[in-house]
Amino acid sequence: MITSRPEDAAHPSAIRHRGAWRWAAQAKVLQRGLLCALLWVLVAEWTLHFAIEGLGMSLIWPANGVALGAVLAYGPAMIPALALGVAAWHAWHGIGPLASLIGIGALVLALLLAWGMLRLLYPRLQSRNPLLQTAGFHLLAVLPASAVLTLLGGWQFLLLDSPAWADYEVLILMALSQVFGLLMFGRATQLLLNALKHRAYPWRHLLDRQTVAWCSLFVVFGLLAHLAQHASLGSAEAIRYLFLGLVAWAAFAARPLLVHWATAAAAVTMVALAPQFPAADAHALTWIIDQTVLLIFLAAVGFLVSAVMAQRRLLERALRRAAHTDPVTGRLNESGLIEHLHQSAPPPTLLGVEASNLSQIEDRFDLALARSVERDISATLGQLVPSGTQISRMKEGFFVLCLRPGWANEGLVEGIQQALEGKRYAVAGESTRLRLAIGRLDDVGHPLQAEHRLALLAQATQVDWNGRSAATRDPAQPKNLLRLRRQQIECIDHLRELLRQPQADTDTGLWLACQPIRRALRGQEEVGAEVLLRWTQADGSPMSPAEFFPMAERHGLAAALDRWVLTEAAKQVRPLAQRRDKNWKLSVNLSGASVSDPALFDDIVAAIAVSGLGARQWCFEITETAGIAQRAQAVELFQRLRQHGASTSLDDFGTGLATFDYLKALEADYLKIDGSFVRAIETSRVDQQIVRSICEVARTMRLQTIAEFVERDSQQHLLAAYGVDFVQGYGIARPRPLSAHVQQLLAA
């Protein structure tokens, strides 16, 4: 029993819609079938011009080639209509029922065999090699169909009273006629119908310069041959071979659709301009075989040459694509980007996105993770940018976005930063975070070479010292970029010079400040201070570490800065060695570049000795966001420091996705809760819960906690209630010069 589906009963309009769609599809099939049948009849009627004397057979029979192309293009649903068209044409010409039935049956079987062979076996031979495609098509379609039409369809002519032609001659003529028609017109018809069905070749493309040139030459050569034949000049035989040149030209230069139709038209024209067919005698069959075999061989060679040229063009495109495509991400490389910029009008806005710590990721892990990070950046950018944006990987870790004017707004830049800045990548139980630098280059108002624009974009990204997007400032003009780049180089040179000198005073150069750390419960004395690095420029203006430290990292000066801070701090706190309070601690920050250095421990031990303080009065901090190249060495350093008696601290705790992984590996003594969870702790329940959770983890691991950025008494009360041990911030004490703070401690 057949039951209707619930959705069909609930939506009868859907049933009517599906029924109407089926009727429309069937009507379209019927329409196509009738048109194909009409085309077969017209071609068959025209082919009677090439009839062989004394035999109801034509030297060429393109009609069956048209039928084969129709079936291959539209499917076997065309066969019934074609059979009716053949039957009607036979009746029109008075062909008997038996002969007509034999001819129709042979055609139907040949079409089904060719369609089935291609459907079953052609996909196995299918490849991107046009030569294999062409050979496979003719082996699986043309030859089997020709064999069936010759063996079965030949009976149709053997039933006729044709004593002038022997039976074997009839079969030979039938084979030549069918091979000629199927070879010349089968693939040509299929390509044309497919082009019309899929609209792959709009009419304006079909009538391009190449097609018009070929048609014009064809008409000219045809007229010359016709005039020579009509005037009995004796040169018609020679002139008609000029069409061989047209076929060769098409095979080397034209697209497959034009090649097949050019070959078919040239072959038919050469047959039409040939001398009159001889009567049935001993030389007639030889003459016919000579003519048809020559043209069949010409077609086969033309198709193969066309396939070879198509394969060459594919290889050229593949090589060109490989030369302009980045193998890691599949995006354009530098060469492809330059070509794209040359073709772009108006000049696009360029946005540069650089993974600034990619080399550190590669050093710490391996090349495979670095490439995986780049592929992830490429995929993320593809999801964030507007449609039509060209993304390229100009060099390792550096991506360029070609945006239409007005698209590179702050919302897009912020979206890229939120999606990628600080993103975690893990492998083999370890993880690292991504750091970005973003620069923008707008149209500068006057023409520039693509290479020059890309160089300016690289500078726009490099002048992004403090990690913020250069798109938020205005470095787009070349003069601004050059000025900023020059300032950066001057600052680096000046910084190198300062690192060779001890601290002079706080009015100029590098100097040390500190910020006291107190217990969270009010009324408790100071328990330590964190050393802070400051830089006062020659004009008296300060430059904060957030500005110059990323620049120093980029130029490999981070470790040198840490050692300078360590050395100067040890000198300045030496007066505290005679102080009775041995619980006061000096906290010093270490960068990722330093903790990966195996020689750092010896430098720390030497600095502790110079300071005169005990090792337990020193605490060394590392942030989990630091770009640690060799994590094993960092873990070993912290273990050796704790064995030596010094304390260790994990800074900015809670901001990363793998903080507990770092905590377990580094075995810190203190956790410094990141200030982003402290600023709004009075009103944010999320921040409150995060701080509670961190304190619970710390108590479980027997660690002490320090909260940063404490500015109000209300914050301090809440933090103390949640179990925070120590607090630090402007609400506790503002930073002051380390030397002055040491004198204050001595005077207390």
XYZ file of C-alpha atoms in Angstrom:
748
model
C 0.000 0.000 0.000
C 1.312 3.444 -0.878
C 0.843 6.154 1.708
C 1.495 9.827 1.382
C 4.088 11.518 3.540
C 2.819 13.866 6.272
C 4.521 16.860 4.726
C 2.838 16.085 1.392
C -0.576 16.039 3.033
C 0.144 19.204 4.942
C 1.450 21.007 1.859
C -0.553 20.028 -1.261
C 0.996 22.965 -3.079
C 4.369 21.230 -2.796
C 2.913 18.160 -4.550
C 1.559 20.317 -7.351
C 4.912 22.068 -7.628
C 6.801 18.780 -7.940
C 4.291 17.520 -10.494
C 4.622 20.690 -12.554
C 8.405 20.386 -12.389
C 8.277 16.792 -13.669
C 5.967 17.778 -16.549
C 8.273 20.664 -17.435
C 11.302 18.348 -17.400
C 9.536 15.787 -19.605
C 8.429 18.504 -21.991
C 12.003 19.749 -22.238
C 13.255 16.231 -23.016
C 10.582 15.844 -25.689
C 11.451 19.210 -27.192
C 15.134 18.345 -27.337
C 14.372 14.942 -28.850
C 12.254 16.403 -31.623
C 14.882 19.017 -32.433
C 17.607 16.342 -32.569
C 15.407 14.177 -34.820
C 14.759 17.129 -37.124
C 18.495 17.866 -37.222
C 19.192 14.217 -38.166
C 16.655 14.366 -41.010
C 18.082 17.615 -42.396
C 21.681 16.339 -42.277
C 20.662 13.005 -43.841
C 18.831 14.794 -46.628
C 21.807 17.030 -47.308
C 24.186 14.031 -47.299
C 22.409 12.484 -50.309
C 24.556 14.843 -52.364
C 27.457 12.449 -51.692
C 25.619 9.264 -52.796
C 27.737 6.528 -54.400
C 26.627 5.606 -57.891
C 24.793 2.303 -58.073
C 24.389 2.034 -54.297
C 21.935 3.741 -51.940
C 24.787 4.767 -49.682
C 26.637 8.041 -49.277
C 30.366 8.406 -49.167
C 29.999 10.243 -45.835
C 27.139 9.929 -43.388
C 27.265 12.760 -40.782
C 23.694 12.094 -39.636
C 24.716 9.248 -37.336
C 27.523 11.401 -35.944
C 24.923 14.066 -35.088
C 22.794 11.394 -33.406
C 25.769 10.178 -31.363
C 26.598 13.710 -30.227
C 22.954 14.338 -29.224
C 22.822 11.171 -27.112
C 26.141 11.913 -25.430
C 25.052 15.475 -24.664
C 21.453 14.857 -23.542
C 21.427 11.169 -22.619
C 19.670 8.058 -24.027
C 16.296 9.806 -23.679
C 16.989 11.211 -27.156
C 17.044 7.728 -28.759
C 13.230 7.219 -29.161
C 12.810 10.559 -30.903
C 15.794 9.858 -33.148
C 14.362 6.434 -34.057
C 11.069 8.054 -35.043
C 12.924 10.627 -37.132
C 14.860 7.888 -38.947
C 11.667 5.901 -39.567
C 9.943 8.974 -41.007
C 12.889 9.714 -43.285
C 12.970 6.094 -44.517
C 9.246 6.216 -45.262
C 9.679 9.493 -47.139
C 12.285 7.910 -49.403
C 10.367 4.651 -49.867
C 12.775 2.362 -48.042
C 11.158 -0.960 -47.238
C 10.042 -1.898 -43.723
C 12.685 -4.609 -43.245
C 15.555 -2.438 -44.421
C 14.237 0.467 -42.352
C 13.910 -1.735 -39.276
C 17.471 -3.001 -39.719
C 18.844 0.531 -40.080
C 16.909 1.828 -37.055
C 17.919 -1.153 -34.912
C 21.572 -0.777 -35.859
C 21.533 2.932 -34.987
C 19.758 2.357 -31.652
C 22.175 -0.417 -30.634
C 25.205 1.619 -31.707
C 24.056 4.654 -29.700
C 23.295 2.575 -26.599
C 26.637 0.788 -26.856
C 28.624 4.021 -27.231
C 26.726 5.721 -24.391
C 27.138 2.702 -22.111
C 30.832 2.278 -22.860
C 31.553 5.915 -22.103
C 29.430 5.873 -18.952
C 31.041 2.706 -17.559
C 34.646 2.874 -18.738
C 35.380 6.514 -19.606
C 35.501 7.696 -15.951
C 38.270 5.144 -15.342
C 40.276 6.637 -18.181
C 39.347 10.190 -17.260
C 42.232 12.433 -16.326
C 43.393 15.985 -16.809
C 45.401 14.823 -19.805
C 43.505 15.932 -22.956
C 45.419 13.394 -25.050
C 44.083 10.509 -22.968
C 40.600 12.028 -23.004
C 40.578 12.272 -26.805
C 41.955 8.780 -27.332
C 39.575 7.302 -24.775
C 36.543 8.949 -26.356
C 37.235 7.633 -29.841
C 38.208 4.166 -28.637
C 35.095 3.793 -26.474
C 32.513 5.600 -28.644
C 33.497 5.946 -32.292
C 35.013 2.509 -32.941
C 32.319 0.373 -31.195
C 29.479 2.379 -32.749
C 31.075 2.157 -36.204
C 31.478 -1.618 -35.829
C 27.799 -2.108 -34.909
C 26.570 0.128 -37.727
C 28.814 -1.678 -40.206
C 27.891 -5.219 -39.215
C 24.166 -4.671 -38.628
C 23.411 -1.642 -40.768
C 25.289 -3.149 -43.712
C 22.416 -5.673 -44.100
C 20.197 -2.792 -45.130
C 22.257 -2.292 -48.283
C 22.956 -5.963 -48.854
C 19.209 -6.464 -49.257
C 19.253 -4.043 -52.185
C 19.874 -5.276 -55.713
C 23.377 -3.876 -56.292
C 25.224 -6.357 -58.513
C 27.830 -3.686 -59.367
C 29.196 -3.859 -55.802
C 30.284 -7.036 -54.091
C 29.164 -7.771 -50.512
C 32.584 -7.171 -49.049
C 32.806 -3.865 -50.932
C 29.484 -2.800 -49.436
C 30.756 -3.564 -45.938
C 34.010 -1.656 -46.595
C 32.098 1.343 -47.910
C 29.718 1.166 -44.965
C 32.608 1.086 -42.485
C 34.343 4.046 -44.112
C 31.134 6.040 -44.252
C 30.266 5.431 -40.579
C 33.770 6.038 -39.251
C 33.925 9.267 -41.252
C 30.565 10.515 -39.974
C 31.047 9.528 -36.326
C 34.642 10.726 -36.172
C 33.942 14.068 -37.803
C 30.578 14.968 -36.272
C 30.094 12.954 -33.059
C 32.367 14.898 -30.735
C 31.728 18.172 -32.569
C 27.954 17.891 -32.024
C 28.404 16.894 -28.379
C 30.655 19.883 -27.670
C 28.257 22.277 -29.383
C 25.172 20.979 -27.557
C 27.008 20.983 -24.229
C 28.094 24.560 -24.831
C 24.520 25.594 -25.553
C 23.133 23.570 -22.633
C 25.561 24.942 -20.041
C 26.003 28.299 -21.794
C 29.734 27.776 -21.554
C 30.254 29.642 -24.833
C 27.960 32.667 -25.100
C 27.363 33.773 -28.664
C 29.597 36.789 -28.267
C 32.432 34.386 -27.347
C 31.597 32.007 -30.193
C 32.056 34.911 -32.594
C 35.431 35.962 -31.266
C 38.377 37.057 -33.421
C 39.688 33.519 -33.818
C 36.370 32.141 -35.063
C 35.774 35.025 -37.456
C 39.282 34.645 -38.906
C 38.830 30.919 -39.491
C 35.416 31.344 -41.110
C 36.744 34.074 -43.375
C 39.659 31.930 -44.567
C 37.340 28.980 -45.068
C 35.004 31.011 -47.273
C 37.904 32.460 -49.285
C 39.496 29.048 -49.943
C 36.117 27.555 -50.791
C 35.375 30.264 -53.349
C 38.812 29.875 -54.936
C 38.385 26.120 -55.288
C 34.858 26.484 -56.662
C 35.931 29.056 -59.235
C 38.867 26.898 -60.298
C 36.593 23.881 -60.705
C 33.903 25.849 -62.537
C 36.453 27.389 -64.936
C 38.099 24.005 -65.528
C 41.477 25.446 -64.676
C 42.748 22.101 -63.471
C 43.869 23.530 -60.153
C 40.767 22.727 -58.095
C 42.359 19.484 -56.903
C 45.385 21.395 -55.618
C 43.442 24.315 -54.166
C 41.206 22.072 -52.072
C 44.269 20.849 -50.181
C 44.656 24.342 -48.827
C 41.999 23.267 -46.340
C 44.599 20.992 -44.783
C 46.399 24.142 -43.674
C 43.191 25.413 -42.047
C 42.829 22.173 -40.107
C 46.456 22.356 -38.971
C 46.017 25.971 -37.884
C 42.867 25.144 -35.927
C 44.534 22.134 -34.278
C 47.440 24.255 -33.047
C 45.595 27.407 -32.041
C 41.852 26.932 -31.540
C 39.676 25.653 -28.708
C 38.331 22.057 -29.001
C 34.861 23.146 -30.187
C 36.277 25.101 -33.114
C 38.842 22.392 -33.901
C 36.207 19.691 -34.354
C 33.899 21.819 -36.459
C 36.785 23.191 -38.527
C 37.986 19.655 -39.238
C 34.499 18.460 -40.155
C 33.798 21.425 -42.425
C 37.179 21.183 -44.145
C 36.793 17.431 -44.729
C 33.298 17.745 -46.181
C 34.410 20.607 -48.418
C 37.369 18.583 -49.694
C 35.012 15.700 -50.543
C 32.576 18.056 -52.252
C 35.333 19.621 -54.373
C 36.862 16.264 -55.288
C 36.586 15.045 -58.882
C 33.416 13.200 -59.840
C 33.101 9.820 -58.182
C 34.087 7.060 -60.619
C 31.625 4.421 -61.743
C 31.573 1.005 -60.107
C 34.647 -0.644 -61.539
C 37.864 -2.151 -60.339
C 39.339 1.254 -59.442
C 36.264 2.816 -57.808
C 36.699 1.158 -54.417
C 40.390 2.049 -54.368
C 39.597 5.678 -55.171
C 36.946 5.895 -52.441
C 39.183 4.244 -49.863
C 41.988 6.628 -50.791
C 39.778 9.701 -50.322
C 38.083 8.662 -47.081
C 41.150 7.189 -45.398
C 43.073 10.385 -46.132
C 40.369 12.506 -44.526
C 39.915 10.146 -41.566
C 43.655 10.161 -40.965
C 43.665 13.957 -41.259
C 40.880 14.200 -38.650
C 42.593 11.790 -36.262
C 45.899 13.636 -36.509
C 44.143 16.989 -36.103
C 42.319 15.856 -32.974
C 45.463 14.388 -31.462
C 47.475 17.524 -32.219
C 44.692 19.607 -30.687
C 44.791 17.403 -27.575
C 48.565 17.765 -27.368
C 48.289 21.548 -27.642
C 45.556 21.566 -24.991
C 47.838 19.542 -22.741
C 50.624 22.040 -23.385
C 48.339 24.931 -22.478
C 47.313 23.114 -19.300
C 50.953 22.639 -18.372
C 51.707 26.288 -19.117
C 48.796 27.385 -16.935
C 49.889 24.981 -14.214
C 53.447 26.309 -14.338
C 52.176 29.871 -14.353
C 49.889 29.086 -11.427
C 52.749 27.419 -9.570
C 54.984 30.416 -10.230
C 52.336 32.778 -8.838
C 50.909 30.576 -6.059
C 52.238 30.014 -2.579
C 52.625 26.258 -1.949
C 51.900 26.563 1.789
C 48.535 28.351 1.715
C 47.481 28.219 -1.926
C 47.317 32.027 -1.989
C 49.193 34.304 -4.356
C 52.917 34.597 -3.712
C 54.963 37.762 -4.201
C 55.112 37.386 -8.005
C 51.378 36.778 -8.261
C 50.666 39.711 -5.940
C 52.794 42.071 -8.029
C 50.986 40.981 -11.194
C 47.630 41.460 -9.455
C 48.611 44.974 -8.391
C 49.677 45.801 -11.943
C 46.215 44.800 -13.188
C 44.238 46.496 -10.400
C 42.552 49.801 -11.083
C 42.103 51.846 -9.005
C 45.009 50.877 -6.740
C 43.667 48.864 -3.786
C 44.257 49.605 -0.140
C 46.920 47.227 1.174
C 46.683 45.718 4.642
C 49.725 43.822 5.907
C 49.307 41.146 8.596
C 52.553 39.744 10.007
C 53.028 36.879 12.467
C 55.889 38.611 14.229
C 56.920 35.623 16.363
C 56.662 32.957 13.679
C 60.417 32.359 13.727
C 60.247 31.756 17.474
C 57.430 29.241 16.957
C 59.525 27.472 14.347
C 62.576 27.403 16.640
C 60.646 26.188 19.656
C 58.631 23.505 17.893
C 59.248 22.658 14.257
C 58.614 23.810 10.715
C 55.390 21.786 10.479
C 53.697 23.807 13.247
C 54.878 27.096 11.750
C 53.356 26.131 8.399
C 50.159 25.026 10.146
C 49.973 28.423 11.853
C 50.334 30.179 8.499
C 47.592 28.049 6.948
C 45.331 28.882 9.877
C 46.060 32.598 9.483
C 45.237 32.338 5.781
C 41.940 30.542 6.455
C 40.958 33.006 9.205
C 41.685 36.012 7.007
C 39.587 34.453 4.248
C 36.632 34.275 6.633
C 37.008 37.829 7.937
C 37.664 39.916 4.838
C 34.894 41.004 2.430
C 34.177 38.910 -0.640
C 36.434 39.764 -3.554
C 39.462 40.542 -1.396
C 42.713 39.137 -2.763
C 44.845 37.549 -0.044
C 48.484 36.702 -0.659
C 51.380 35.291 1.337
C 54.133 37.662 0.309
C 56.791 35.970 2.404
C 57.083 33.729 5.439
C 54.664 34.964 8.090
C 53.626 38.073 6.114
C 50.198 38.293 4.456
C 48.933 41.092 2.235
C 45.245 41.896 1.780
C 44.212 43.884 -1.316
C 41.067 45.763 -0.295
C 38.822 48.147 -2.126
C 39.111 51.741 -0.896
C 37.117 52.149 2.298
C 37.123 48.466 3.251
C 40.210 48.661 5.495
C 38.330 50.244 8.394
C 39.077 49.910 12.085
C 36.345 47.278 12.460
C 38.146 44.944 10.074
C 41.502 45.545 11.756
C 40.024 44.915 15.195
C 38.304 41.776 13.940
C 41.602 40.408 12.654
C 43.327 41.244 15.925
C 40.592 39.644 18.041
C 40.610 36.483 15.933
C 44.378 35.990 15.731
C 46.227 38.040 18.355
C 47.170 35.754 21.234
C 45.679 32.640 19.633
C 47.052 29.434 21.114
C 48.663 26.620 19.136
C 49.531 23.377 20.901
C 51.609 20.350 19.974
C 52.983 17.470 22.034
C 51.684 18.893 25.318
C 53.225 22.359 24.774
C 51.652 25.536 23.440
C 52.529 28.964 22.178
C 50.686 32.171 21.401
C 50.575 34.131 18.166
C 51.649 37.756 18.040
C 50.603 40.070 15.217
C 51.714 43.326 13.677
C 49.351 45.049 11.240
C 50.104 47.886 8.841
C 48.055 49.684 6.205
C 48.943 51.518 3.012
C 46.327 53.602 1.211
C 46.554 55.070 -2.259
C 49.297 57.686 -1.940
C 47.784 59.918 -4.607
C 50.426 59.416 -7.270
C 51.417 56.337 -9.286
C 53.872 53.948 -7.688
C 55.280 50.659 -8.871
C 53.847 47.576 -7.209
C 57.239 46.671 -5.741
C 57.524 50.140 -4.194
C 54.051 49.897 -2.655
C 54.846 46.527 -1.098
C 58.096 47.887 0.319
C 56.185 50.776 1.885
C 53.621 48.334 3.303
C 56.407 46.318 4.916
C 57.680 49.519 6.521
C 54.151 50.388 7.672
C 54.070 47.045 9.486
C 57.562 47.392 10.931
C 56.888 50.813 12.461
C 54.107 49.195 14.493
C 56.343 49.175 17.575
C 53.873 48.676 20.389
C 51.726 45.934 18.892
C 48.874 48.257 17.946
C 47.706 48.485 14.384
C 49.488 50.991 12.218
C 46.091 51.515 10.586
C 45.010 53.484 13.667
C 47.748 56.105 13.172
C 48.483 57.535 9.739
C 51.707 56.190 8.294
C 50.291 55.682 4.816
C 52.229 58.455 3.125
C 55.721 57.445 1.988
C 57.322 60.403 3.717
C 55.675 59.428 7.014
C 56.763 55.809 6.645
C 60.322 56.753 5.876
C 60.385 59.181 8.778
C 59.000 56.612 11.217
C 61.367 53.936 9.943
C 64.300 56.320 10.308
C 63.184 57.135 13.855
C 62.983 53.437 14.640
C 66.518 52.800 13.391
C 67.797 55.794 15.362
C 66.056 54.530 18.507
C 67.574 51.090 18.094
C 71.047 52.547 17.626
C 70.543 54.786 20.656
C 69.273 51.863 22.719
C 72.335 49.794 21.844
C 74.524 52.645 22.989
C 72.619 53.020 26.269
C 72.958 49.311 27.012
C 76.727 49.762 27.095
C 76.461 52.405 29.851
C 75.362 52.241 33.501
C 72.439 54.277 34.722
C 73.403 57.916 35.158
C 70.224 59.549 36.480
C 66.486 59.622 35.827
C 66.566 62.682 33.604
C 67.805 60.943 30.466
C 68.551 57.467 29.144
C 67.597 54.144 30.693
C 66.798 54.058 34.422
C 65.108 51.780 36.899
C 61.902 52.438 38.785
C 60.030 50.162 41.163
C 56.493 49.660 42.409
C 55.974 48.425 45.967
C 53.975 45.289 46.731
C 51.967 45.102 49.976
C 49.812 42.571 51.711
C 46.155 42.622 50.750
C 45.093 43.158 54.378
C 45.330 46.840 55.297
C 47.928 48.056 57.736
C 50.575 45.587 56.657
C 54.044 46.694 55.725
C 55.646 46.486 52.321
C 56.855 43.005 51.410
C 58.715 43.785 48.223
C 58.879 45.766 45.004
C 58.856 45.048 41.300
C 61.621 46.549 39.176
C 60.373 48.584 36.196
C 62.468 49.796 33.247
C 62.059 53.380 32.069
C 63.546 55.387 29.191
C 63.721 59.172 29.158
C 64.626 60.550 25.765
C 66.998 63.413 25.106
C 64.146 65.936 24.893
C 62.885 64.866 28.315
C 59.847 62.963 27.045
C 59.343 59.448 28.437
C 59.056 56.316 26.297
C 57.288 53.485 28.072
C 58.377 49.845 27.782
C 55.135 49.145 25.887
C 56.601 51.281 23.111
C 60.265 50.325 22.994
C 60.313 46.753 24.286
C 58.481 45.209 21.258
C 60.906 47.106 19.050
C 63.828 45.724 21.066
C 62.440 42.192 20.761
C 62.137 42.577 16.990
C 65.815 43.551 16.766
C 67.084 40.926 19.210
C 67.804 43.249 22.165
C 65.341 41.785 24.698
C 67.915 39.581 26.418
C 70.399 42.467 26.570
C 67.757 44.662 28.235
C 67.057 41.971 30.852
C 70.749 41.674 31.706
C 71.103 45.458 31.968
C 68.130 45.591 34.349
C 69.524 42.702 36.390
C 72.970 44.286 36.672
C 71.709 47.779 37.561
C 69.169 46.469 40.055
C 71.829 44.473 41.855
C 73.990 47.599 42.199
C 71.190 49.864 43.415
C 69.805 47.510 46.095
C 73.245 46.716 47.565
C 72.719 49.182 50.459
C 69.798 47.019 51.597
C 72.159 44.142 52.324
C 72.702 45.488 55.872
C 68.967 45.876 56.482
C 67.589 43.573 59.123
C 64.339 42.688 57.197
C 65.309 39.646 55.190
C 61.723 38.964 54.000
C 61.626 41.918 51.606
C 61.863 40.709 47.983
C 62.982 42.346 44.768
C 61.025 41.139 41.746
C 62.617 41.249 38.268
C 60.912 40.438 34.976
C 62.523 38.122 32.427
C 61.634 38.000 28.736
C 61.115 34.835 26.744
C 64.370 35.413 24.895
C 66.292 35.474 28.190
C 64.818 32.420 29.886
C 65.702 30.356 26.814
C 69.369 31.302 27.219
C 71.311 28.594 29.119
C 73.880 31.195 30.270
C 71.283 33.311 32.115
C 71.483 31.342 35.371
C 75.153 32.149 35.848
C 74.433 35.844 35.215
C 71.650 35.771 37.828
C 73.904 34.128 40.401
C 76.560 36.778 39.752
C 74.012 39.586 40.135
C 72.736 38.135 43.425
C 76.276 38.034 44.714
C 76.856 41.679 43.702
C 73.646 42.809 45.428
C 74.636 41.387 48.794
C 71.041 40.224 49.309
C 70.230 36.628 49.957
C 68.950 34.551 47.105
C 65.574 34.202 48.884
C 65.150 37.993 48.587
C 65.047 37.768 44.800
C 61.988 36.812 42.730
C 62.050 36.322 38.964
C 58.870 36.756 36.924
C 57.965 35.440 33.530
C 54.716 36.046 31.718
C 52.995 33.121 30.029
C 52.656 35.305 26.950
C 56.432 35.464 26.545
C 57.787 33.933 23.356
C 59.856 31.147 24.916
C 61.827 29.477 22.152
C 63.162 26.557 24.270
C 60.622 25.692 26.920
C 62.702 22.881 28.416
C 65.509 25.352 29.163
C 63.018 27.743 30.807
C 61.727 24.949 33.044
C 65.286 23.985 33.946
C 66.133 27.631 34.733
C 63.216 27.978 37.162
C 64.122 24.703 38.854
C 67.733 25.812 39.330
C 66.621 29.220 40.650
C 64.384 27.604 43.265
C 67.172 25.204 44.214
C 69.470 28.215 44.619
C 66.925 29.782 46.973
C 65.314 32.405 44.720
C 61.557 32.661 44.195
C 59.728 32.459 40.870
C 56.486 34.009 39.687
C 54.163 33.505 36.763
C 52.979 36.907 35.557
C 49.687 37.835 33.846
C 48.099 34.618 35.065
C 44.675 33.876 33.599
C 45.054 35.576 30.225
C 46.126 32.499 28.248
C 44.484 29.233 27.314
C 47.316 27.095 28.648
C 48.118 28.808 31.945
C 47.762 25.680 34.053
C 50.064 23.857 31.661
C 52.677 26.565 32.234
C 52.009 26.540 35.968
C 52.618 22.806 36.307
C 55.762 22.922 34.172
C 57.409 25.994 35.725
C 56.578 25.255 39.407
C 56.237 28.930 40.326
C 56.031 30.273 43.897
C 53.701 33.178 43.084
C 50.839 33.836 40.719
C 50.292 37.400 39.553
C 46.642 37.832 38.604
C 46.384 39.849 35.410
C 45.059 43.366 35.867
C 42.311 42.863 33.283
C 40.427 40.831 35.923
C 40.928 43.481 38.612
C 39.855 46.719 36.931
C 36.089 45.963 37.033
C 36.018 43.404 39.828
C 33.479 45.406 41.857
C 30.822 45.069 39.121
C 31.812 42.116 36.952
C 30.637 38.760 38.273
C 32.724 37.002 35.660
C 35.922 38.674 36.882
C 34.959 37.895 40.468
C 34.533 34.216 39.679
C 37.816 34.104 37.752
C 39.724 35.625 40.680
C 38.081 33.179 43.123
C 39.014 30.252 40.878
C 42.638 31.407 40.585
C 42.887 31.751 44.353
C 41.464 28.254 44.870
C 43.969 26.803 42.428
C 46.793 28.680 44.159
C 45.774 27.404 47.585
C 45.563 23.855 46.225
C 49.101 24.152 44.853
C 50.336 26.029 47.969
C 51.119 29.174 46.019
C 50.669 32.819 46.942
C 48.792 35.301 44.767
C 49.509 38.905 43.797
C 46.863 41.117 42.197
C 47.963 43.860 39.787
C 46.337 47.195 38.855
C 44.704 47.779 42.246
C 43.578 51.396 42.244
C 40.697 51.629 44.789
C 40.085 50.541 48.359
C 36.959 48.677 47.261
C 39.061 46.532 44.961
C 41.516 45.752 47.742
C 38.711 44.736 50.135
C 37.210 42.334 47.590
C 40.564 40.840 46.684
C 41.407 40.233 50.333
C 38.004 38.605 50.846
C 38.598 36.285 47.871
C 41.914 35.133 49.316
C 44.452 37.259 47.426
C 47.679 37.516 49.440
C 49.377 40.624 47.977
C 48.322 43.674 45.977
C 50.109 46.060 43.663
C 48.954 49.112 41.737
C 48.493 52.879 41.758
C 46.064 52.576 44.656
C 48.811 50.977 46.721
C 51.866 52.975 45.627
C 52.905 54.650 42.439
C 56.175 53.746 40.694
C 59.226 55.691 41.857
C 62.971 55.563 41.074
C 64.517 52.434 42.545
C 67.452 54.310 44.053
C 65.090 56.731 45.810
C 62.958 53.875 47.113
C 66.033 52.137 48.516
C 66.978 55.294 50.400
C 63.440 55.546 51.782
C 63.583 51.957 53.024
C 66.912 52.625 54.711
C 65.536 55.735 56.393
C 62.431 53.953 57.700
